[in-house]
Short mmCIF file of C-alpha atoms in Angstrom, two decimals:
data_model
loop_
_atom_site.label_atom_id
_atom_site.label_comp_id
_atom_site.label_asym_id
_atom_site.label_seq_id
_atom_site.Cartn_x
_atom_site.Cartn_y
_atom_site.Cartn_z
CA UNK A 146 -17.09 5.25 12.06
CA UNK A 147 -17.49 7.23 8.52
CA UNK A 148 -17.03 5.37 5.23
CA UNK A 149 -13.43 5.48 4.39
CA UNK A 150 -10.84 3.70 2.01
CA UNK A 151 -8.71 1.76 4.33
CA UNK A 152 -5.15 1.42 3.70
CA UNK A 153 -3.93 -1.49 6.47
CA UNK A 154 -0.08 -1.36 5.98
CA UNK A 155 2.51 -3.89 7.59
CA UNK A 156 5.96 -4.92 7.24
CA UNK A 157 5.03 -8.52 5.66
CA UNK A 158 2.28 -10.90 5.54
CA UNK A 159 3.44 -14.73 5.01
CA UNK A 160 1.37 -17.92 6.12
CA UNK A 161 2.80 -19.54 9.23
CA UNK A 162 5.11 -16.38 10.20
CA UNK A 163 4.55 -13.78 12.74
CA UNK A 164 2.32 -15.79 14.91
CA UNK A 165 -0.74 -13.68 16.34
CA UNK A 166 0.08 -10.53 14.76
CA UNK A 167 -0.30 -11.76 11.13
CA UNK A 168 -3.57 -13.66 12.03
CA UNK A 169 -5.00 -10.31 13.88
CA UNK A 170 -4.22 -7.88 10.98
CA UNK A 171 -5.80 -9.98 8.26
CA UNK A 172 -9.32 -10.68 10.59
CA UNK A 173 -9.20 -6.82 11.15
CA UNK A 174 -8.95 -6.63 7.51
CA UNK A 175 -11.78 -8.94 7.00
CA UNK A 176 -13.99 -7.81 9.65
CA UNK A 177 -13.61 -4.10 8.50
CA UNK A 178 -14.56 -5.33 4.36
CA UNK A 179 -17.40 -6.72 6.13
CA UNK A 180 -18.38 -3.33 7.68
CA UNK A 181 -18.33 -2.17 3.95
CA UNK A 182 -15.03 -0.47 3.91
CA UNK A 183 -13.09 -0.61 1.24
CA UNK A 184 -9.84 -2.34 2.08
CA UNK A 185 -6.25 -2.65 0.92
CA UNK A 186 -3.51 -4.58 2.65
CA UNK A 187 0.27 -3.04 2.04
CA UNK A 188 3.51 -4.91 2.75
CA UNK A 189 6.76 -3.59 2.63
CA UNK A 190 8.75 -6.70 2.68
CA UNK A 191 11.13 -7.20 -0.58
CA UNK A 192 9.79 -10.48 -2.08
CA UNK A 193 9.37 -10.42 -5.97
CA UNK A 194 5.63 -12.15 -5.83
CA UNK A 195 3.02 -12.61 -2.90
CA UNK A 196 0.68 -14.46 -5.22
CA UNK A 197 1.62 -17.42 -3.26
CA UNK A 198 1.21 -15.70 0.07
CA UNK A 199 -2.42 -14.54 -0.64
CA UNK A 200 -3.38 -18.26 -1.90
CA UNK A 201 -2.30 -19.57 1.29
CA UNK A 202 -4.29 -17.19 3.45
CA UNK A 203 -7.21 -18.26 1.20
CA UNK A 204 -6.58 -21.93 2.10
CA UNK A 205 -6.68 -21.41 5.87
CA UNK A 206 -9.51 -19.14 5.60
CA UNK A 207 -8.03 -15.80 6.55
CA UNK A 208 -8.36 -14.46 3.23
CA UNK A 209 -11.07 -14.53 0.60
CA UNK A 210 -11.71 -13.14 -3.00
CA UNK A 211 -12.34 -9.69 -1.61
CA UNK A 212 -8.80 -9.31 -0.11
CA UNK A 213 -6.14 -7.16 -2.07
CA UNK A 214 -2.72 -7.74 -1.10
CA UNK A 215 -0.34 -5.29 -2.83
CA UNK A 216 3.41 -5.59 -2.00
CA UNK A 217 6.13 -2.63 -2.47
CA UNK A 218 9.06 -4.31 -4.48
CA UNK A 219 6.69 -6.36 -6.64
CA UNK A 220 4.90 -3.32 -7.60
CA UNK A 221 8.12 -0.94 -8.24
CA UNK A 222 9.74 -3.68 -10.20
CA UNK A 223 6.59 -3.79 -12.67
CA UNK A 224 6.85 0.32 -12.35
CA UNK A 225 10.23 1.36 -11.98
CA UNK A 226 9.36 4.80 -12.73
CA UNK A 227 7.99 4.98 -9.04
CA UNK A 228 11.49 5.01 -7.68
CA UNK A 229 13.30 6.57 -10.48
CA UNK A 230 10.73 9.47 -10.50
CA UNK A 231 11.46 10.02 -6.82
CA UNK A 232 15.01 9.89 -6.91
CA UNK A 233 15.15 12.78 -9.56
CA UNK A 234 12.60 14.79 -7.59
CA UNK A 235 14.57 14.19 -4.20
CA UNK A 236 16.73 17.26 -4.76
CA UNK A 237 19.93 15.23 -3.98
CA UNK A 238 23.18 15.10 -6.04
CA UNK A 239 23.18 11.84 -7.94
CA UNK A 240 24.77 8.52 -5.79
CA UNK A 241 28.78 9.23 -5.76
CA UNK A 242 29.91 7.18 -8.97
CA UNK A 243 28.93 3.64 -7.77
CA UNK A 244 29.53 1.03 -10.21
CA UNK A 245 27.44 -1.97 -9.74
CA UNK A 246 30.40 -3.78 -8.82
CA UNK A 247 33.65 -2.83 -7.43
CA UNK A 248 35.44 -6.53 -8.38
CA UNK A 249 38.65 -5.96 -6.42
CA UNK A 250 36.70 -5.37 -3.25
CA UNK A 251 33.04 -6.72 -3.38
CA UNK A 252 32.22 -10.37 -4.45
CA UNK A 253 28.44 -10.80 -5.58
CA UNK A 254 26.45 -14.04 -4.84
CA UNK A 255 24.74 -15.74 -7.80
CA UNK A 256 21.87 -13.31 -9.34
CA UNK A 257 18.38 -14.75 -7.58
CA UNK A 258 15.65 -14.87 -10.23
CA UNK A 259 12.09 -14.47 -10.05
CA UNK A 260 9.38 -17.03 -11.01
CA UNK A 261 9.65 -15.89 -15.05
CA UNK A 262 13.45 -16.55 -14.99
CA UNK A 263 14.51 -12.83 -14.37
CA UNK A 264 16.85 -11.47 -11.89
CA UNK A 265 15.36 -9.67 -9.05
CA UNK A 266 18.10 -9.91 -6.38
CA UNK A 267 21.88 -9.96 -5.52
CA UNK A 268 23.54 -9.82 -2.62
CA UNK A 269 27.01 -8.30 -2.37
CA UNK A 270 29.81 -9.41 0.11
CA UNK A 271 33.07 -8.18 1.16
CA UNK A 272 36.56 -10.24 1.40
CA UNK A 273 35.28 -11.97 4.43
CA UNK A 274 31.76 -13.22 3.24
CA UNK A 275 29.67 -10.40 5.14
CA UNK A 276 27.06 -9.03 2.94
CA UNK A 277 27.41 -5.52 2.34
CA UNK A 278 24.58 -4.59 0.35
CA UNK A 279 21.97 -5.73 -2.05
CA UNK A 280 20.89 -4.55 -5.69
CA UNK A 281 17.48 -5.33 -6.47
CA UNK A 282 16.26 -5.65 -10.22
CA UNK A 283 13.37 -4.59 -12.00
CA UNK A 284 10.99 -6.72 -13.91
CA UNK A 285 13.26 -6.36 -17.03
CA UNK A 286 16.40 -7.78 -14.85
CA UNK A 287 17.88 -4.12 -14.89
CA UNK A 288 19.51 -2.66 -11.71
CA UNK A 289 17.12 -0.55 -9.99
CA UNK A 290 17.85 0.14 -6.49
CA UNK A 291 20.36 -0.86 -3.96
CA UNK A 292 19.94 -1.19 -0.24
CA UNK A 293 23.10 -1.23 2.15
CA UNK A 294 22.95 -3.86 4.90
CA UNK A 295 22.59 -2.28 8.32
CA UNK A 296 23.36 -4.53 11.51
CA UNK A 297 21.20 -2.70 13.83
CA UNK A 298 17.57 -3.20 15.45
CA UNK A 299 16.22 -0.14 14.35
CA UNK A 300 17.55 -0.41 10.74
CA UNK A 301 14.54 2.03 9.30
CA UNK A 302 16.09 4.67 11.13
CA UNK A 303 19.17 4.85 9.96
CA UNK A 304 20.28 8.07 8.14
CA UNK A 305 21.48 6.51 4.97
CA UNK A 306 21.14 7.08 1.42
CA UNK A 307 19.50 4.59 -1.27
CA UNK A 308 20.94 4.51 -4.71
CA UNK A 309 18.58 4.53 -7.65
CA UNK A 310 19.52 3.37 -11.05
CA UNK A 311 18.38 4.23 -14.34
CA UNK A 312 17.58 1.58 -17.39
CA UNK A 313 21.50 1.38 -18.17
CA UNK A 314 22.47 1.02 -14.83
CA UNK A 315 24.24 4.24 -14.21
CA UNK A 316 23.54 6.22 -11.02
CA UNK A 317 20.13 8.24 -11.26
CA UNK A 318 19.92 10.20 -7.60
CA UNK A 319 19.17 8.98 -4.17
CA UNK A 320 16.01 8.11 -1.84
CA UNK A 321 16.35 8.85 1.79
CA UNK A 322 16.67 5.89 3.36
CA UNK A 323 13.72 3.61 4.02
CA UNK A 324 11.31 6.57 4.55
CA UNK A 325 11.88 7.75 1.12
CA UNK A 326 12.01 4.22 -0.55
CA UNK A 327 8.39 3.35 1.54
CA UNK A 328 6.86 6.67 0.93
CA UNK A 329 7.66 6.69 -2.76
CA UNK A 330 5.67 3.69 -2.96
CA UNK A 331 3.10 4.58 -0.18
CA UNK A 332 2.30 8.13 -1.74
CA UNK A 333 1.44 6.68 -5.33
CA UNK A 334 -1.18 4.13 -3.80
CA UNK A 335 -2.84 7.02 -1.88
CA UNK A 336 -2.85 9.04 -4.96
CA UNK A 337 -4.62 6.19 -6.47
CA UNK A 338 -7.04 5.76 -3.91
CA UNK A 339 -7.52 9.16 -3.96
CA UNK A 340 -8.31 9.13 -7.87
CA UNK A 341 -10.58 6.19 -7.59
CA UNK A 342 -12.91 7.73 -5.29
CA UNK A 343 -12.29 11.44 -4.66
CA UNK A 344 -15.26 11.89 -2.34
CA UNK A 345 -14.38 8.84 -0.07
CA UNK A 346 -11.45 9.83 2.60
CA UNK A 347 -8.53 7.85 2.80
CA UNK A 348 -7.11 6.42 6.19
CA UNK A 349 -4.06 4.64 7.03
CA UNK A 350 -3.95 1.89 9.63
CA UNK A 351 -0.29 0.89 10.48
CA UNK A 352 0.48 -2.68 11.99
CA UNK A 353 3.90 -2.44 12.68
CA UNK A 354 6.38 -0.10 14.31
CA UNK A 355 8.91 0.51 11.75
CA UNK A 356 5.95 1.11 9.08
CA UNK A 357 3.64 3.45 11.29
CA UNK A 358 6.91 5.78 11.83
CA UNK A 359 7.85 6.26 8.29
CA UNK A 360 3.85 6.60 7.56
CA UNK A 361 3.03 9.38 9.97
CA UNK A 362 3.10 12.57 8.30
CA UNK A 363 2.16 12.01 4.73
CA UNK A 364 -0.22 15.14 3.96
CA UNK A 365 -3.72 14.93 4.41
CA UNK A 366 -3.42 10.97 5.49
CA UNK A 367 -4.90 10.34 8.86
CA UNK A 368 -2.94 7.60 10.72
CA UNK A 369 -4.05 4.99 13.55
CA UNK A 370 -1.42 2.70 14.83
CA UNK A 371 -2.39 -0.52 16.54
CA UNK A 372 -0.10 -2.24 19.19
CA UNK A 373 0.85 -6.00 18.99
CA UNK A 374 3.17 -6.59 21.69
CA UNK A 375 4.45 -5.45 25.11
CA UNK A 376 6.76 -2.72 25.07
CA UNK A 377 8.97 -2.89 27.95
CA UNK A 378 11.59 -5.90 29.13
CA UNK A 379 11.73 -8.17 31.95
CA UNK A 380 10.24 -7.96 34.43
CA UNK A 381 7.55 -6.01 32.37
CA UNK A 382 6.45 -3.75 34.92
CA UNK A 383 5.21 -0.66 34.30
CA UNK A 384 8.34 1.34 34.39
CA UNK A 385 10.60 -1.75 33.54
CA UNK A 386 13.46 -1.03 30.84
CA UNK A 387 12.49 -0.80 27.34
CA UNK A 388 14.71 -1.30 24.26
CA UNK A 389 15.58 1.22 21.81
CA UNK A 390 13.15 -0.06 19.19
CA UNK A 391 10.24 0.64 21.65
CA UNK A 392 11.38 3.70 23.45
CA UNK A 393 11.96 5.10 19.66
CA UNK A 394 8.40 4.36 18.96
CA UNK A 395 6.86 6.08 22.34
CA UNK A 396 8.45 9.32 21.33
CA UNK A 397 6.65 9.18 17.77
CA UNK A 398 3.16 8.67 19.43
CA UNK A 399 2.22 12.51 19.05
CA UNK A 400 2.74 12.02 15.12
CA UNK A 401 -0.49 9.46 15.27
CA UNK A 402 -4.35 10.26 14.84
CA UNK A 403 -5.13 7.73 16.77
CA UNK A 404 -3.28 4.45 18.56
CA UNK A 405 -5.37 1.39 19.17
CA UNK A 406 -4.32 -0.47 22.21
CA UNK A 407 -4.99 -4.39 23.23
CA UNK A 408 -5.83 -3.61 26.90
CA UNK A 409 -6.65 -0.91 28.85
CA UNK A 410 -3.62 -1.84 31.46
CA UNK A 411 -1.27 -1.33 28.61
CA UNK A 412 -2.37 1.55 27.45
CA UNK A 413 -2.73 2.91 31.40
CA UNK A 414 1.23 1.85 31.64
CA UNK A 415 2.30 3.98 28.90
CA UNK A 416 0.43 7.06 29.79
CA UNK A 417 1.95 6.57 33.36
CA UNK A 418 5.16 5.94 31.95
CA UNK A 419 5.15 9.11 29.66
CA UNK A 420 2.99 11.27 31.80
CA UNK A 421 -0.13 11.99 29.54
CA UNK A 422 -1.61 10.76 26.94
CA UNK A 423 0.30 11.82 23.96
CA UNK A 424 -2.25 10.37 21.17
CA UNK A 425 -5.77 9.49 21.38
CA UNK A 426 -5.91 6.26 22.66
CA UNK A 427 -8.62 3.28 22.28
CA UNK A 428 -8.38 0.05 23.50
CA UNK A 429 -9.65 -2.74 21.01
CA UNK A 430 -8.97 -6.50 21.57
CA UNK A 431 -7.43 -8.72 18.89
CA UNK A 432 -10.49 -9.31 16.58
CA UNK A 433 -10.64 -13.14 17.03
CA UNK A 434 -13.63 -14.72 14.92
CA UNK A 435 -16.27 -16.55 16.84
CA UNK A 436 -17.10 -19.81 14.46
CA UNK A 437 -20.68 -19.88 13.77
CA UNK A 438 -20.76 -23.36 14.79
CA UNK A 439 -18.80 -22.90 18.13
CA UNK A 440 -19.67 -25.40 20.92
CA UNK A 441 -19.76 -23.53 24.56
CA UNK A 442 -20.43 -26.85 26.43
CA UNK A 443 -18.22 -29.91 27.56
CA UNK A 444 -19.79 -32.55 24.72
CA UNK A 445 -16.76 -33.89 22.56
CA UNK A 446 -14.43 -32.82 24.82
CA UNK A 447 -11.51 -35.30 25.80
CA UNK A 448 -11.83 -34.51 29.72
CA UNK A 449 -8.09 -35.26 29.88
CA UNK A 450 -6.28 -33.41 26.84
CA UNK A 451 -4.60 -30.22 27.21
CA UNK A 452 -3.49 -28.02 24.32
CA UNK A 453 -0.74 -24.86 23.75
CA UNK A 454 -0.27 -23.34 20.47
CA UNK A 455 3.00 -21.30 20.52
CA UNK A 456 6.20 -20.81 18.76
CA UNK A 457 8.75 -22.96 20.52
CA UNK A 458 10.93 -19.79 21.48
CA UNK A 459 12.51 -18.95 24.74
CA UNK A 460 9.79 -16.22 25.06
CA UNK A 461 6.84 -18.88 25.32
CA UNK A 462 8.34 -20.38 28.19
CA UNK A 463 7.61 -24.26 27.28
CA UNK A 464 10.15 -25.55 28.90
CA UNK A 465 8.15 -24.71 32.11
CA UNK A 466 5.14 -26.00 30.77
CA UNK A 467 7.23 -29.59 30.50
CA UNK A 468 8.11 -29.12 34.01
CA UNK A 469 4.45 -28.58 35.32
CA UNK A 470 3.35 -31.52 33.06
CA UNK A 471 5.47 -33.77 34.92
CA UNK A 472 3.29 -32.79 37.90
CA UNK A 473 0.06 -32.96 36.34
CA UNK A 474 0.71 -36.67 35.20
CA UNK A 475 1.42 -37.93 38.62
CA UNK A 476 -2.47 -36.71 39.23
CA UNK A 477 -3.64 -37.55 36.23
CA UNK A 478 -1.77 -40.54 34.79
CA UNK A 479 -3.82 -40.80 31.59
CA UNK A 480 -3.20 -36.96 30.82
CA UNK A 481 -2.10 -35.74 27.48
CA UNK A 482 -0.54 -32.40 26.04
CA UNK A 483 -0.69 -31.34 22.52
CA UNK A 484 1.78 -28.92 21.44
CA UNK A 485 1.13 -27.05 18.30
CA UNK A 486 4.43 -24.67 17.10
CA UNK A 487 7.76 -24.91 15.72
CA UNK A 488 10.85 -22.94 16.84
CA UNK A 489 14.53 -23.28 17.65
CA UNK A 490 13.77 -25.00 21.04
CA UNK A 491 12.10 -28.14 19.84
CA UNK A 492 15.51 -30.31 20.41
CA UNK A 493 15.78 -28.92 24.01
CA UNK A 494 12.09 -29.67 24.51
CA UNK A 495 12.22 -32.97 23.01
CA UNK A 496 15.51 -33.77 25.36
CA UNK A 497 13.70 -32.62 28.63
CA UNK A 498 10.47 -34.64 27.40
CA UNK A 499 12.68 -37.58 27.03
CA UNK A 500 14.65 -37.13 30.10
CA UNK A 501 11.22 -36.73 32.38
CA UNK A 502 9.90 -39.77 30.80
CA UNK A 503 6.73 -37.79 29.14
CA UNK A 504 7.29 -38.81 25.54
CA UNK A 505 3.91 -41.03 25.71
CA UNK A 506 2.16 -37.95 27.18
CA UNK A 507 3.20 -35.00 25.46
CA UNK A 508 3.12 -34.53 21.61
CA UNK A 509 5.31 -31.81 19.72
CA UNK A 510 2.88 -31.31 16.79
CA UNK A 511 4.88 -28.72 14.69
CA UNK A 512 3.22 -25.74 13.07
CA UNK A 513 -0.43 -26.63 12.20
CA UNK A 514 -2.68 -24.23 10.12
CA UNK A 515 -6.04 -24.23 11.74
CA UNK A 516 -4.62 -25.08 15.13
CA UNK A 517 -7.23 -23.07 16.91
CA UNK A 518 -9.67 -25.94 15.91
CA UNK A 519 -8.08 -28.23 18.46
CA UNK A 520 -9.61 -26.20 21.33
CA UNK A 521 -13.01 -27.58 20.31
CA UNK A 522 -12.15 -30.96 21.64
CA UNK A 523 -9.49 -29.69 24.47
CA UNK A 524 -10.26 -29.37 28.27
CA UNK A 525 -7.83 -26.69 28.95
CA UNK A 526 -5.69 -24.18 26.77
CA UNK A 527 -2.48 -23.61 28.23
CA UNK A 528 -0.35 -19.86 27.86
CA UNK A 529 2.99 -19.52 29.56
CA UNK A 530 4.29 -16.58 27.64
CA UNK A 531 6.77 -14.17 29.81
CA UNK A 532 5.06 -11.23 28.18
CA UNK A 533 2.29 -10.98 25.29
CA UNK A 534 0.48 -7.96 23.70
CA UNK A 535 -2.92 -9.75 24.39
CA UNK A 536 -3.13 -13.47 23.49
CA UNK A 537 -5.22 -14.55 20.39
CA UNK A 538 -4.93 -17.98 21.17
CA UNK A 539 -6.92 -17.56 24.18
CA UNK A 540 -9.47 -15.58 22.65
CA UNK A 541 -9.77 -18.03 20.22
CA UNK A 542 -10.00 -21.16 22.42
CA UNK A 543 -12.67 -19.16 24.68
CA UNK A 544 -14.47 -18.51 21.14
CA UNK A 545 -14.60 -22.52 20.51
CA UNK A 546 -15.77 -22.74 24.40
CA UNK A 547 -12.27 -23.79 25.59
CA UNK A 548 -11.64 -22.52 29.24
CA UNK A 549 -7.39 -21.49 29.81
CA UNK A 550 -5.05 -21.64 32.28
CA UNK A 551 -2.26 -18.84 31.61
CA UNK A 552 0.57 -17.10 33.52
CA UNK A 553 -0.97 -13.61 34.80
CA UNK A 554 1.25 -11.55 32.57
CA UNK A 555 1.66 -8.13 30.73
CA UNK A 556 -0.52 -8.08 28.84
CA UNK A 557 -4.16 -9.63 28.51
CA UNK A 558 -4.84 -12.87 30.47
CA UNK A 559 -6.48 -10.60 33.37
CA UNK A 560 -8.43 -8.80 30.92
CA UNK A 561 -9.69 -12.11 29.32
CA UNK A 562 -9.93 -14.96 32.13
CA UNK A 563 -12.11 -14.63 34.84
CA UNK A 564 -10.26 -16.74 37.48
CA UNK A 565 -11.88 -19.28 38.74
CA UNK A 566 -14.77 -18.74 36.35
CA UNK A 567 -13.56 -19.12 32.78
CA UNK A 568 -10.20 -20.51 33.61
CA UNK A 569 -7.44 -19.99 35.86
CA UNK A 570 -4.37 -17.07 36.27
CA UNK A 571 -1.52 -18.15 37.64
CA UNK A 572 1.70 -16.10 39.18
CA UNK A 573 4.04 -15.61 36.44
CA UNK A 574 6.89 -18.46 36.53
CA UNK A 575 5.28 -20.47 39.54
CA UNK A 576 5.55 -24.09 37.86
CA UNK A 577 4.00 -25.76 40.77
CA UNK A 578 0.87 -23.52 40.70
CA UNK A 579 0.59 -23.81 36.75
CA UNK A 580 0.55 -27.53 37.54
CA UNK A 581 -2.46 -27.27 40.01
CA UNK A 582 -4.47 -25.21 37.72
CA UNK A 583 -4.12 -27.71 34.72
CA UNK A 584 -4.70 -30.69 37.12
CA UNK A 585 -7.77 -28.83 38.18
CA UNK A 586 -9.47 -28.68 34.69
CA UNK A 587 -8.47 -32.25 33.77
CA UNK A 588 -10.72 -35.31 34.83
CA UNK A 589 -13.77 -33.52 36.07
CA UNK A 590 -16.71 -33.41 33.16
CA UNK A 591 -18.98 -31.06 35.65
CA UNK A 592 -16.14 -28.29 36.03
CA UNK A 593 -15.29 -28.81 32.49
CA UNK A 594 -19.13 -28.18 31.54
CA UNK A 595 -19.15 -25.22 33.74
CA UNK A 596 -15.92 -23.39 32.41
CA UNK A 597 -16.34 -24.42 28.98
CA UNK A 598 -19.75 -22.47 29.16
CA UNK A 599 -18.52 -19.20 30.76
CA UNK A 600 -15.10 -19.62 28.47
CA UNK A 601 -17.69 -19.76 25.43
CA UNK A 602 -19.55 -16.53 26.74
CA UNK A 603 -16.08 -14.79 26.91
CA UNK A 604 -14.89 -15.83 23.85
CA UNK A 605 -17.99 -14.58 22.19
CA UNK A 606 -16.94 -11.33 23.44
CA UNK A 607 -18.40 -11.35 27.08
CA UNK A 608 -14.49 -10.85 28.50
CA UNK A 609 -12.53 -8.59 26.53
CA UNK A 610 -10.47 -5.82 27.31
CA UNK A 611 -12.92 -2.51 27.87
CA UNK A 612 -12.98 0.44 26.14
CA UNK A 613 -10.42 3.08 26.65
CA UNK A 614 -11.58 6.14 28.49
CA UNK A 615 -9.58 9.28 27.83
CA UNK A 616 -8.37 11.04 30.97
CA UNK A 617 -9.48 14.43 31.92
CA UNK A 618 -7.20 17.21 31.63
CA UNK A 619 -4.95 17.69 34.66
CA UNK A 620 -5.98 14.21 35.97
CA UNK A 621 -3.19 11.87 37.46
CA UNK A 622 -2.12 9.40 34.83
CA UNK A 623 -3.87 5.48 35.39
CA UNK A 624 -1.64 3.57 37.68
CA UNK A 625 -0.71 -0.10 36.41
CA UNK A 626 -2.82 -2.37 38.82
CA UNK A 627 -4.24 -5.49 38.32
CA UNK A 628 -7.57 -4.73 36.16
CA UNK A 629 -11.20 -5.07 37.88
CA UNK A 630 -13.13 -7.28 36.44
CA UNK A 631 -14.81 -5.60 33.81
CA UNK A 632 -18.36 -6.17 32.04
CA UNK A 633 -18.61 -7.24 28.46
CA UNK A 634 -16.45 -5.02 26.50
CA UNK A 635 -17.83 -2.75 23.55
CA UNK A 636 -15.37 -1.53 20.80
CA UNK A 637 -15.62 1.95 20.53
CA UNK A 638 -15.13 3.65 16.71
CA UNK A 639 -11.93 5.35 15.66
CA UNK A 640 -13.07 8.91 14.41
CA UNK A 641 -10.19 9.95 11.98
CA UNK A 642 -9.28 13.57 12.17
CA UNK A 643 -7.08 15.54 10.17
CA UNK A 644 -3.34 14.41 10.02
CA UNK A 645 -1.11 16.00 12.59
CA UNK A 646 2.28 17.55 11.13
CA UNK A 647 5.54 15.89 11.13
CA UNK A 648 8.13 14.84 9.12
CA UNK A 649 13.40 -8.88 8.88
CA UNK A 650 14.39 -11.56 7.37
CA UNK A 651 17.73 -10.25 5.51
CA UNK A 652 15.36 -7.95 3.73
CA UNK A 653 14.78 -6.25 6.86
CA UNK A 654 16.59 -7.30 9.83
CA UNK A 655 19.84 -6.01 7.80
CA UNK A 656 17.69 -4.38 5.40
CA UNK A 657 19.61 -5.62 2.66
CA UNK A 658 17.12 -8.14 0.73
#
């Protein structure tokens, strides 16, 4: 890949949030920086300061002194002329006389202050208490722009106008929805990058759907879009239903200069569904970093200890793991399961663990930074998700020589685990088979040593997804079948070409904070 300045754009990057996608994005940035590429990370979540986030990533080893992390709100508050200039240039009439607050109909929350004691945000509600919009303020505490609150999953596609205010708080003009808001800042970032090194091309890597859809089409900016999750709803077959968010994103495929899939199977499923490959496709698995001192043998492993790292959320199906564990301890009474992760299902899981008499053998540790290191001493890592984009936890476990047991889901496990060699693949939702596969790995030092060595080789790159091959013109789309056992993967480079023409928390899910 020729040298280029890389702008890695995503929705947000916060320690302990968004699981594997956050980790994978930061690891990708570090690996590209190690390869000599100038890298800048761009986030659009509406927070007044990201300093603490960056420091948090440094503490857990996901960032270092080279990491440049820039945030939309932080920068437009510091340089409000970015938005005010864009509003004046938007060729739209000023927002129709919205006073900052209609006291008779709307009710403001108290002003929220930044670390310097200046207003940065104010939520405004109707008489029933529902959020109507949010006003944002510049670093001097002066009104800057207003976001309507949108209760729809694809809020970034809404055809809304975003009012921008001048230094006195008077309406100045409007921006064309989130596209206009984000592009006002992105355009400035791209100009700065080009001015700093005119001979170095600038390439954007989009790590989130709402970012990629709005980023594509900036003149002269190639966009490479990555995929982090499965695109279908249950039962997650190639032709299963999709929600509007994914359906709409697939319609934007022709806008991208390349799309990076995590697995060959997902890429093939999308090609089959769409009838052709609409953007150059490449398969590059999650960039799990292999520790320099990773051990691939069974020495130091507890032969009766299993672990799982997952949010305590329905999609992870940890309730099924608890049911399976009741069967495991019948065969291995001293076995222990350590669960690392937090989420809304903790009370229900705690109750079920108590009902089954498993409080002495299952421990819910909550979220723990660096939980992947627990794979160094475990006999097996377990994955029970309903779906994944790939599975970073499997990759990280194998990098530490830990075998894995996983449901055979879309996508990832079948392209990472060689069944019966580096772990086991189990039919999705089969609790009895899951228990049998886990128990198989416990209490058998010889088997553990064999699979630990195989897992270590796979984690070092020997069992990842194979590089994508583009279909020949006129050929039939690939069928979604269980992939053949592949040879060690090689990451094919993404060569930028000229850009194709084309047009959250409270901050994002409702677009108001």
